[in-house]
PDB file of C-alpha atoms in Angstrom:
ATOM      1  CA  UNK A 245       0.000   0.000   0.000  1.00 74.00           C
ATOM      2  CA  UNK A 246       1.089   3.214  -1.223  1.00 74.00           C
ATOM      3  CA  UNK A 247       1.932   5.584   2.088  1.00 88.00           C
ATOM      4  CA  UNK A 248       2.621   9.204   2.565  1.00 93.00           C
ATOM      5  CA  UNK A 249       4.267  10.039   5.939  1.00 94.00           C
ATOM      6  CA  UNK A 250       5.066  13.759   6.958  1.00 96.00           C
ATOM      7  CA  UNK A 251       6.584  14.692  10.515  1.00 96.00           C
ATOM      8  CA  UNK A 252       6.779  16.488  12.943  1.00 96.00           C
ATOM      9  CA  UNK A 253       3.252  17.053  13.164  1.00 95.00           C
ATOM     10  CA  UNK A 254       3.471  20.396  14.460  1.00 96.00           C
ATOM     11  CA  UNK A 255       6.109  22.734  14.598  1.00 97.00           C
ATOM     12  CA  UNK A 256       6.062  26.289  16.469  1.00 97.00           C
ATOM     13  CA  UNK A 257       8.845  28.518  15.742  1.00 97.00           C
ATOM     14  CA  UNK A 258       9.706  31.930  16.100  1.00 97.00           C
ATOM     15  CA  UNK A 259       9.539  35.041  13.794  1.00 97.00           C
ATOM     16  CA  UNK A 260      12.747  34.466  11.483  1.00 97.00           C
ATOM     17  CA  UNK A 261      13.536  30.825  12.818  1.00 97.00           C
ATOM     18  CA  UNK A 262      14.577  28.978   9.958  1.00 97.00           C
ATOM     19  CA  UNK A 263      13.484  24.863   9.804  1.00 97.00           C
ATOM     20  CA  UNK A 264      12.311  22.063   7.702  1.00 98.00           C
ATOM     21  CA  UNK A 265       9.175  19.940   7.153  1.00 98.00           C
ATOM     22  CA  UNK A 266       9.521  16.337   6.182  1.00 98.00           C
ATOM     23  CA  UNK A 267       7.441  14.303   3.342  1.00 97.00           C
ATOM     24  CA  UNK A 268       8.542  10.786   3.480  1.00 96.00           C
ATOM     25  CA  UNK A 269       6.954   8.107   0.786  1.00 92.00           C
ATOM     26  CA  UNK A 270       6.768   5.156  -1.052  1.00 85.00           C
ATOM     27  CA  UNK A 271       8.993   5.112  -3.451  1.00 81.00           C
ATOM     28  CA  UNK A 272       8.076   2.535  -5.980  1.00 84.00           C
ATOM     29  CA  UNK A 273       5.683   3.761  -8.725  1.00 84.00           C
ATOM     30  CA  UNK A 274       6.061   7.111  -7.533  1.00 88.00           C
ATOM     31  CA  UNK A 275       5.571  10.016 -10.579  1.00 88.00           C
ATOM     32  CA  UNK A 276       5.346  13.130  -8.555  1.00 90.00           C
ATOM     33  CA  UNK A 277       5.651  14.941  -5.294  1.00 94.00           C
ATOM     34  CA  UNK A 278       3.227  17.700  -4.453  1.00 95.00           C
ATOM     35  CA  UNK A 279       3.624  20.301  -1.762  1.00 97.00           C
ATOM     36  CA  UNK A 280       0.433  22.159  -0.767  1.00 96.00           C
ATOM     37  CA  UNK A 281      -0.866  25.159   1.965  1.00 97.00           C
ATOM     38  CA  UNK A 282      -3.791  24.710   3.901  1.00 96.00           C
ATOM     39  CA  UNK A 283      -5.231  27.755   5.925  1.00 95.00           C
ATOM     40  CA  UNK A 284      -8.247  27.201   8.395  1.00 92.00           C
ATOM     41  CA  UNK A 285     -11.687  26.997   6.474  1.00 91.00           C
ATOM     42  CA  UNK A 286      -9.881  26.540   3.245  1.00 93.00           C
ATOM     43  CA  UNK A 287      -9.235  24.349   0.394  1.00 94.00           C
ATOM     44  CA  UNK A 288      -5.579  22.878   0.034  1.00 95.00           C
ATOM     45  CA  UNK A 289      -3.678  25.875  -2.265  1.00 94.00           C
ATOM     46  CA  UNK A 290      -0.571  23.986  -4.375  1.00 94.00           C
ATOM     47  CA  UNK A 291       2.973  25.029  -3.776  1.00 96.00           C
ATOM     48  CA  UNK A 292       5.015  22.915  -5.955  1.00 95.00           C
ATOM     49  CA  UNK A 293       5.240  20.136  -7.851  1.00 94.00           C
ATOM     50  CA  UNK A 294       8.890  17.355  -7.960  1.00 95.00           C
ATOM     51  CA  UNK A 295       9.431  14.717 -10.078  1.00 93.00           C
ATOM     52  CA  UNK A 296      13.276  13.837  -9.984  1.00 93.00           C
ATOM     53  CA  UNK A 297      15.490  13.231  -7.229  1.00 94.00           C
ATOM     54  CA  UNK A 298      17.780  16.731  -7.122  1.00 96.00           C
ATOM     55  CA  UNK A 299      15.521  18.754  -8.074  1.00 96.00           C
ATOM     56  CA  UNK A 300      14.325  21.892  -5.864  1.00 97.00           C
ATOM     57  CA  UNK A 301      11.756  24.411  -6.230  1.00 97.00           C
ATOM     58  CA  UNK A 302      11.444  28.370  -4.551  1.00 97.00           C
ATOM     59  CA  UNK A 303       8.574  30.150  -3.851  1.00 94.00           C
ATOM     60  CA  UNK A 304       9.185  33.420  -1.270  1.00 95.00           C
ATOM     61  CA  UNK A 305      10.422  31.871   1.536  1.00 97.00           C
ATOM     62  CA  UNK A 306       9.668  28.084   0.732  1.00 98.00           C
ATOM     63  CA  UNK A 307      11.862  25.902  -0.887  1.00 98.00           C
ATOM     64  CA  UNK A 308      10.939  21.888  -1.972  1.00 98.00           C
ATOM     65  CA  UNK A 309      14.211  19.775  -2.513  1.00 98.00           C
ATOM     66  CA  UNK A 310      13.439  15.589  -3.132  1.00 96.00           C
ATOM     67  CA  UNK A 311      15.454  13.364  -2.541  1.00 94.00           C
ATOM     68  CA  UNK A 312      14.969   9.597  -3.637  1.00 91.00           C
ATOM     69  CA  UNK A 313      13.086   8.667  -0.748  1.00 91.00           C
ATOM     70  CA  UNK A 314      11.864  11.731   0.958  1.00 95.00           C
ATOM     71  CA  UNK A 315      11.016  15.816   0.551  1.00 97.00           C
ATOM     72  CA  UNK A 316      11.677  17.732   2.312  1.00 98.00           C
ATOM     73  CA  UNK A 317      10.078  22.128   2.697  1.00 98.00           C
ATOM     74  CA  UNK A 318      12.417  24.674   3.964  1.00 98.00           C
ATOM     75  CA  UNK A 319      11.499  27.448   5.903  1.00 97.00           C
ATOM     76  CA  UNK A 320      14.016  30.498   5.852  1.00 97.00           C
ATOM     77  CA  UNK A 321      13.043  33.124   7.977  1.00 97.00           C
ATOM     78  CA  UNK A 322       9.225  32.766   8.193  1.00 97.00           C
ATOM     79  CA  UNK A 323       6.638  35.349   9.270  1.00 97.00           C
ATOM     80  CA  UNK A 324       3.619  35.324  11.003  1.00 97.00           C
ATOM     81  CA  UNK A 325       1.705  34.941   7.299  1.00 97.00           C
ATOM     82  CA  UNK A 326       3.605  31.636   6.915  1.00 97.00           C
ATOM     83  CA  UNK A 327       1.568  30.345   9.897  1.00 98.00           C
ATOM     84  CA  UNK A 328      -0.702  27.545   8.151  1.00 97.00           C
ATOM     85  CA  UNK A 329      -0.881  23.613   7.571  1.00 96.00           C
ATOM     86  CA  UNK A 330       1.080  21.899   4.780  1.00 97.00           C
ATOM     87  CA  UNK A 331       0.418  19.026   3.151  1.00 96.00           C
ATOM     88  CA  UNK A 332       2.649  16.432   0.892  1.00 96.00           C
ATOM     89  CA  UNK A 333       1.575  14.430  -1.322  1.00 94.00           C
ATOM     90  CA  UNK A 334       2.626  11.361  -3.814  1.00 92.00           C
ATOM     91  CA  UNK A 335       1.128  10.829  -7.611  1.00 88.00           C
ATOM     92  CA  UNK A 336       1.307   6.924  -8.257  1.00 85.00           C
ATOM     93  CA  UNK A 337       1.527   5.673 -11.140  1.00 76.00           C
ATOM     94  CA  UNK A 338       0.160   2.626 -10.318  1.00 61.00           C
ATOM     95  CA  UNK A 339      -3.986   4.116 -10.304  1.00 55.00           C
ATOM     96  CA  UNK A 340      -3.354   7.805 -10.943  1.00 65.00           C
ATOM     97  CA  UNK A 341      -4.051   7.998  -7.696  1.00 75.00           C
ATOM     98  CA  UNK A 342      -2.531  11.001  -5.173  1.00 83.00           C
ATOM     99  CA  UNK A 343      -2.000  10.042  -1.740  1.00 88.00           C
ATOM    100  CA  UNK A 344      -1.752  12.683   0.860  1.00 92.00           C
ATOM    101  CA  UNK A 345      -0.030  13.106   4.475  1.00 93.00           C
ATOM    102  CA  UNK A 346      -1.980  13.893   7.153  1.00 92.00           C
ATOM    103  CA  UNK A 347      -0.092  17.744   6.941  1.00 95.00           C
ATOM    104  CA  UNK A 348       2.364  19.588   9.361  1.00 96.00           C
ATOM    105  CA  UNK A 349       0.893  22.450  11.528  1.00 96.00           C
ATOM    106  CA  UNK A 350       2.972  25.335  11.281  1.00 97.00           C
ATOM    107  CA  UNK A 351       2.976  28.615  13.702  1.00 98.00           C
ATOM    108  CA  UNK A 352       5.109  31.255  13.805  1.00 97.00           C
ATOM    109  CA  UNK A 353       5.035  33.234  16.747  1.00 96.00           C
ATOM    110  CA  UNK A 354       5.724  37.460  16.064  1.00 95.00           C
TER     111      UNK A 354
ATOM    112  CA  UNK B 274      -7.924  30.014  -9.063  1.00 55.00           C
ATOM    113  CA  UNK B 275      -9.298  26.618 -11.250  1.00 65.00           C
ATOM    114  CA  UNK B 276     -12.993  27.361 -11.411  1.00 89.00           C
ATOM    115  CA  UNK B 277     -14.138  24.974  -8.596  1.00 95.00           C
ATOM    116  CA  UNK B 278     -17.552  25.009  -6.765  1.00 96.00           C
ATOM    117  CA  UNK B 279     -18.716  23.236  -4.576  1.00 97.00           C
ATOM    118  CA  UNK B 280     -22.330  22.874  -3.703  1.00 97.00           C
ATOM    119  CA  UNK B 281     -23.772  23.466  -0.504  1.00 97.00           C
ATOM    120  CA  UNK B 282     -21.005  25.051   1.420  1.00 97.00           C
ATOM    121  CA  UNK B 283     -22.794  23.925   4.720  1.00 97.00           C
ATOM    122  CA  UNK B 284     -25.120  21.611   5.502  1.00 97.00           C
ATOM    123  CA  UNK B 285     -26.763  20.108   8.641  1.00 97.00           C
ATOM    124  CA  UNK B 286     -28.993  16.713   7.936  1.00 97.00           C
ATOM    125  CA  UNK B 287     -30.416  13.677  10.113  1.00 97.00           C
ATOM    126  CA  UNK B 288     -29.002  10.188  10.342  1.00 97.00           C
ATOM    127  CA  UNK B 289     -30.676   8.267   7.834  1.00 97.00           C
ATOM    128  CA  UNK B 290     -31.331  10.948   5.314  1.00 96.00           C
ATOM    129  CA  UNK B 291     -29.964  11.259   1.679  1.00 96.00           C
ATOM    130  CA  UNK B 292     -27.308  13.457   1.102  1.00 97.00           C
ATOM    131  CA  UNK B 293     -25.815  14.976  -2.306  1.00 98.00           C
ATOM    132  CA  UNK B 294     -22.988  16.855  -2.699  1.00 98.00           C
ATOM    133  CA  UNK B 295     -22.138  18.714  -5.889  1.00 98.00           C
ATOM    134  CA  UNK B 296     -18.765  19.451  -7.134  1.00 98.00           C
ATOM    135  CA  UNK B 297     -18.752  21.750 -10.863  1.00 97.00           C
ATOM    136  CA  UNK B 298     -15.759  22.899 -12.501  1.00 96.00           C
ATOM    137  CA  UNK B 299     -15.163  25.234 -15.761  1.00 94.00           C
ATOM    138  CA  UNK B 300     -12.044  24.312 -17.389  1.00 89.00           C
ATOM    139  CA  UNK B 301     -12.942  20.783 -19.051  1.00 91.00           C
ATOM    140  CA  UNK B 302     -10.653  18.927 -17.024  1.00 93.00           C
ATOM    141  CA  UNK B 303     -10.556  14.567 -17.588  1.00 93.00           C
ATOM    142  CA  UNK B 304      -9.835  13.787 -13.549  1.00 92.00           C
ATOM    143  CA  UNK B 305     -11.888  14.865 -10.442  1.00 94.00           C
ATOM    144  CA  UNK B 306     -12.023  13.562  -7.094  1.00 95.00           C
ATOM    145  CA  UNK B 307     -14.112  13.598  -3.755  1.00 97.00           C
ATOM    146  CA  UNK B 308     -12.007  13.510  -0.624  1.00 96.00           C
ATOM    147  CA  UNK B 309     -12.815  13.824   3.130  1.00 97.00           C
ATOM    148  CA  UNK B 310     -10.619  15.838   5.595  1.00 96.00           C
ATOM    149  CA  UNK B 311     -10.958  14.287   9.356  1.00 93.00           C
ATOM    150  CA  UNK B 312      -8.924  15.961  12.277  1.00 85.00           C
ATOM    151  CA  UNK B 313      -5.643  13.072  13.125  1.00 77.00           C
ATOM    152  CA  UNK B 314      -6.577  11.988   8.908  1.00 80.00           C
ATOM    153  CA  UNK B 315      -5.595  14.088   6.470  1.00 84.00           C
ATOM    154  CA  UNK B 316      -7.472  13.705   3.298  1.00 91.00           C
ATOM    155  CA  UNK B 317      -8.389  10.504   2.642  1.00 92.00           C
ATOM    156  CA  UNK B 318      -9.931   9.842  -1.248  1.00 91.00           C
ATOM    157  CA  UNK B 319     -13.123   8.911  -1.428  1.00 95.00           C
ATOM    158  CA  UNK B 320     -13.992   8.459  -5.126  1.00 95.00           C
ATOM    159  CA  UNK B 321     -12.467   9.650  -8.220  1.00 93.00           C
ATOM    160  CA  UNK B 322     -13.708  10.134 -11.798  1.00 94.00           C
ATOM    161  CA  UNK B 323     -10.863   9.803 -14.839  1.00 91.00           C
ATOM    162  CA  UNK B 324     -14.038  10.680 -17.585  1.00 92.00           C
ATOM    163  CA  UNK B 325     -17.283  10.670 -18.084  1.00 94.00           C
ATOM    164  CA  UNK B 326     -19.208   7.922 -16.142  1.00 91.00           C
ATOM    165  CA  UNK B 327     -15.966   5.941 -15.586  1.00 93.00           C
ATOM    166  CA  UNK B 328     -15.402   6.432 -11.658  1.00 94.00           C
ATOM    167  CA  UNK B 329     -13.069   4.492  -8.947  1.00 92.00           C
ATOM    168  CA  UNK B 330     -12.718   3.612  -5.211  1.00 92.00           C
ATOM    169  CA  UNK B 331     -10.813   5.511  -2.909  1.00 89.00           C
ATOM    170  CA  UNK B 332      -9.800   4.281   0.296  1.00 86.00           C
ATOM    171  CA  UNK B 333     -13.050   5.202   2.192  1.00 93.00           C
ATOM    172  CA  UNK B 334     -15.574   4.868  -0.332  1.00 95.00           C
ATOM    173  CA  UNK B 335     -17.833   2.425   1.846  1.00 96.00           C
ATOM    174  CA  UNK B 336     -21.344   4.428   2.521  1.00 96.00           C
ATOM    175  CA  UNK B 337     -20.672   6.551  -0.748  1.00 97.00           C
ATOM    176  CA  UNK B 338     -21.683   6.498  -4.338  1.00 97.00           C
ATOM    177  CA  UNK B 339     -20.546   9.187  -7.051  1.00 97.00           C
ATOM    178  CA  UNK B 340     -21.892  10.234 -10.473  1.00 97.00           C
ATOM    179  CA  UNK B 341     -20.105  11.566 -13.618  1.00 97.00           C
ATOM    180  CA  UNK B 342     -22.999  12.385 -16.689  1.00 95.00           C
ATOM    181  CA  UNK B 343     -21.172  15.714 -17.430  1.00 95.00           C
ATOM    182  CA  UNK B 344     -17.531  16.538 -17.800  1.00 95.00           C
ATOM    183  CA  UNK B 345     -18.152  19.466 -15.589  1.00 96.00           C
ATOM    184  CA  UNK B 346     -20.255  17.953 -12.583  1.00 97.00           C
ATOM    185  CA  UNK B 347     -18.869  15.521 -10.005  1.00 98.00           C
ATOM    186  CA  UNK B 348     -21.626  14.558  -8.039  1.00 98.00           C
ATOM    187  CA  UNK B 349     -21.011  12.424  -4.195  1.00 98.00           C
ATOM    188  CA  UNK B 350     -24.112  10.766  -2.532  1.00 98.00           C
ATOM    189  CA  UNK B 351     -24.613   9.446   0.871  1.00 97.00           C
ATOM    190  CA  UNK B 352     -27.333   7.073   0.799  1.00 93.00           C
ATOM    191  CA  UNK B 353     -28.400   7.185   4.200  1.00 96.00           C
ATOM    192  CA  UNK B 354     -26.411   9.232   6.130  1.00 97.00           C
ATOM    193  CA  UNK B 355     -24.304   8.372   9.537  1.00 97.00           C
ATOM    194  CA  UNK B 356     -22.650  10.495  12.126  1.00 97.00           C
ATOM    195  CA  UNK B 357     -19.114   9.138  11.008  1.00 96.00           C
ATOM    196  CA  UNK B 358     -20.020  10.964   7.969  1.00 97.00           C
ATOM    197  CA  UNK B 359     -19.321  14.471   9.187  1.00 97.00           C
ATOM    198  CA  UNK B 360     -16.699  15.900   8.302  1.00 97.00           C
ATOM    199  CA  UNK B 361     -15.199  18.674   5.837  1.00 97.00           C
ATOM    200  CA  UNK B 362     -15.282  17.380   2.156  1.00 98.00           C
ATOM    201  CA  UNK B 363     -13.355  18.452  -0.572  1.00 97.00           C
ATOM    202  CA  UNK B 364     -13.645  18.370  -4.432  1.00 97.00           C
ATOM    203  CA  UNK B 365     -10.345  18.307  -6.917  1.00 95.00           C
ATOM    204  CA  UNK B 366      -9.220  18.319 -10.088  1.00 94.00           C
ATOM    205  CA  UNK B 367      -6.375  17.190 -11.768  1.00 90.00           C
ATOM    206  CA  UNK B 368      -4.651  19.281 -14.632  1.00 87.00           C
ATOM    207  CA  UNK B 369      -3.609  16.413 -16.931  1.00 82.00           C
ATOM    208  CA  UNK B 370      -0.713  18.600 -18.525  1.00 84.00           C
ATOM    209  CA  UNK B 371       0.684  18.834 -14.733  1.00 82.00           C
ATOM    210  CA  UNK B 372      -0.845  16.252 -12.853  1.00 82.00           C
ATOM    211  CA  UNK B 373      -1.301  18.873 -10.040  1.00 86.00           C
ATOM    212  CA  UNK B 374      -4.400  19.159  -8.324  1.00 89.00           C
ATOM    213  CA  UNK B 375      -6.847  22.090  -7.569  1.00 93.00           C
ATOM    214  CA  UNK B 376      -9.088  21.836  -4.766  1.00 96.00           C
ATOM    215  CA  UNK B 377     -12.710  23.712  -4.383  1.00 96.00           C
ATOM    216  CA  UNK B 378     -13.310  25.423  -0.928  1.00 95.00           C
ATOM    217  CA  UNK B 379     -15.015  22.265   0.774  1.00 96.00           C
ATOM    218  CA  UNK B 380     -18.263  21.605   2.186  1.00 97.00           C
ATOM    219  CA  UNK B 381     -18.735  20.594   5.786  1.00 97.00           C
ATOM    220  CA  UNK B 382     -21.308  18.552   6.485  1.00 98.00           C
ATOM    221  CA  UNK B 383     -22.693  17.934  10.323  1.00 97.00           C
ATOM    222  CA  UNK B 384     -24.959  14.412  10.606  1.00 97.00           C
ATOM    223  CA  UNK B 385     -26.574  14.730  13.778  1.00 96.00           C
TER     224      UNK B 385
END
């Protein structure tokens, strides 16, 4: 069974604390790694998308690197704005299915 | 933004009671997919659709049927509703030249 793993499950840091969240998977039949943002009330918003092993992705202050068994999102510097769930997820070749994490909650405290 | 709906946003029934849930999107796209969102769960895939009337399991699809008769309607039915029902669904679609998803702004539904 395909599985989707993310740690730590939530992750309080301060203003301009620099970390990572982890997105570990199942690596056989896997065709693509998707990062998304979840804020309260809302509908998952995508981030990025990996498909190779090496390659990494920017957005702001995110970046997504993959390697060829996990993913993993850097933080640099966040702000209070950055305060929100995210979610990894696998695309498997297998039944075009996408399997998701169950998220990391992230807060940034001012 | 990828032109998602969903219809009703809220919605309160009775155990027991039919439920339908509509998802409509309006940029053609091939895949769509029901999930539910559960606090300690994630979102968990309930049904997807990969054309018209050609649908598939998820992992929870016990308790739920879907229908596909137009490329832009997604439609997810609880027969007979049950309190391990609520919960906050979603509706997504799948861009097929980037196999990344889009995802409507949910509906939460309460089965008391």
């Amino acid at each position: 069974e395909d599985q989707v793993t993310q740690s730590p499950e939530a992750l309080r840091l301060q203003e301009g604390e620099s970390s990572s969240l982890n997105c570990s998977y199942t690596v056989s039949g896997l065709r693509g790694l998707f990062w998304y943002r979840q804020d309260p009330g809302k509908g998952p918003e995508f981030l990025f998308t990996l498909y190779s092993a090496g390659e990494e992705k920017e957005k702001e202050r995110l970046k997504a690197t993959l390697t060829k068994k996990e993913s993993f999102l850097h933080i640099t510097a966040p702000k209070p704005e950055d305060s929100a769930t995210y979610l990894c997820a696998g695309l498997y070749s297998s039944a075009s299915k996408i399997i998701f994490g169950s998220g990391t909650r992230l807060s940034i405290r001012p | 933004d990828a032109g998602i709906t969903q219809s009703p946003r809220h919605k309160v029934t009775e155990t027991g009671t039919p439920v339908t849930l509509r998802c409509h999107q309006t940029e053609n796209h091939r895949y769509m997919y029901w999930y539910r969102q559960d606090p300690g769960h994630g979102l968990r895939l309930i049904h997807y659709s990969y054309g018209v009337k050609d649908t598939d399991k998820g992992e929870v699809s016990d308790g739920y049927s879907v229908s596909r008769s137009k490329t832009e309607d997604f439609l997810l039915t609880l027969e007979s509703a049950t309190s391990s029902q609520t919960s906050v669904y979603f509706c997504a679609i799948r861009d097929g030249s980037t196999d990344t998803q889009y995802f409507g702004p949910g509906t939460r539904l309460t089965v008391l």
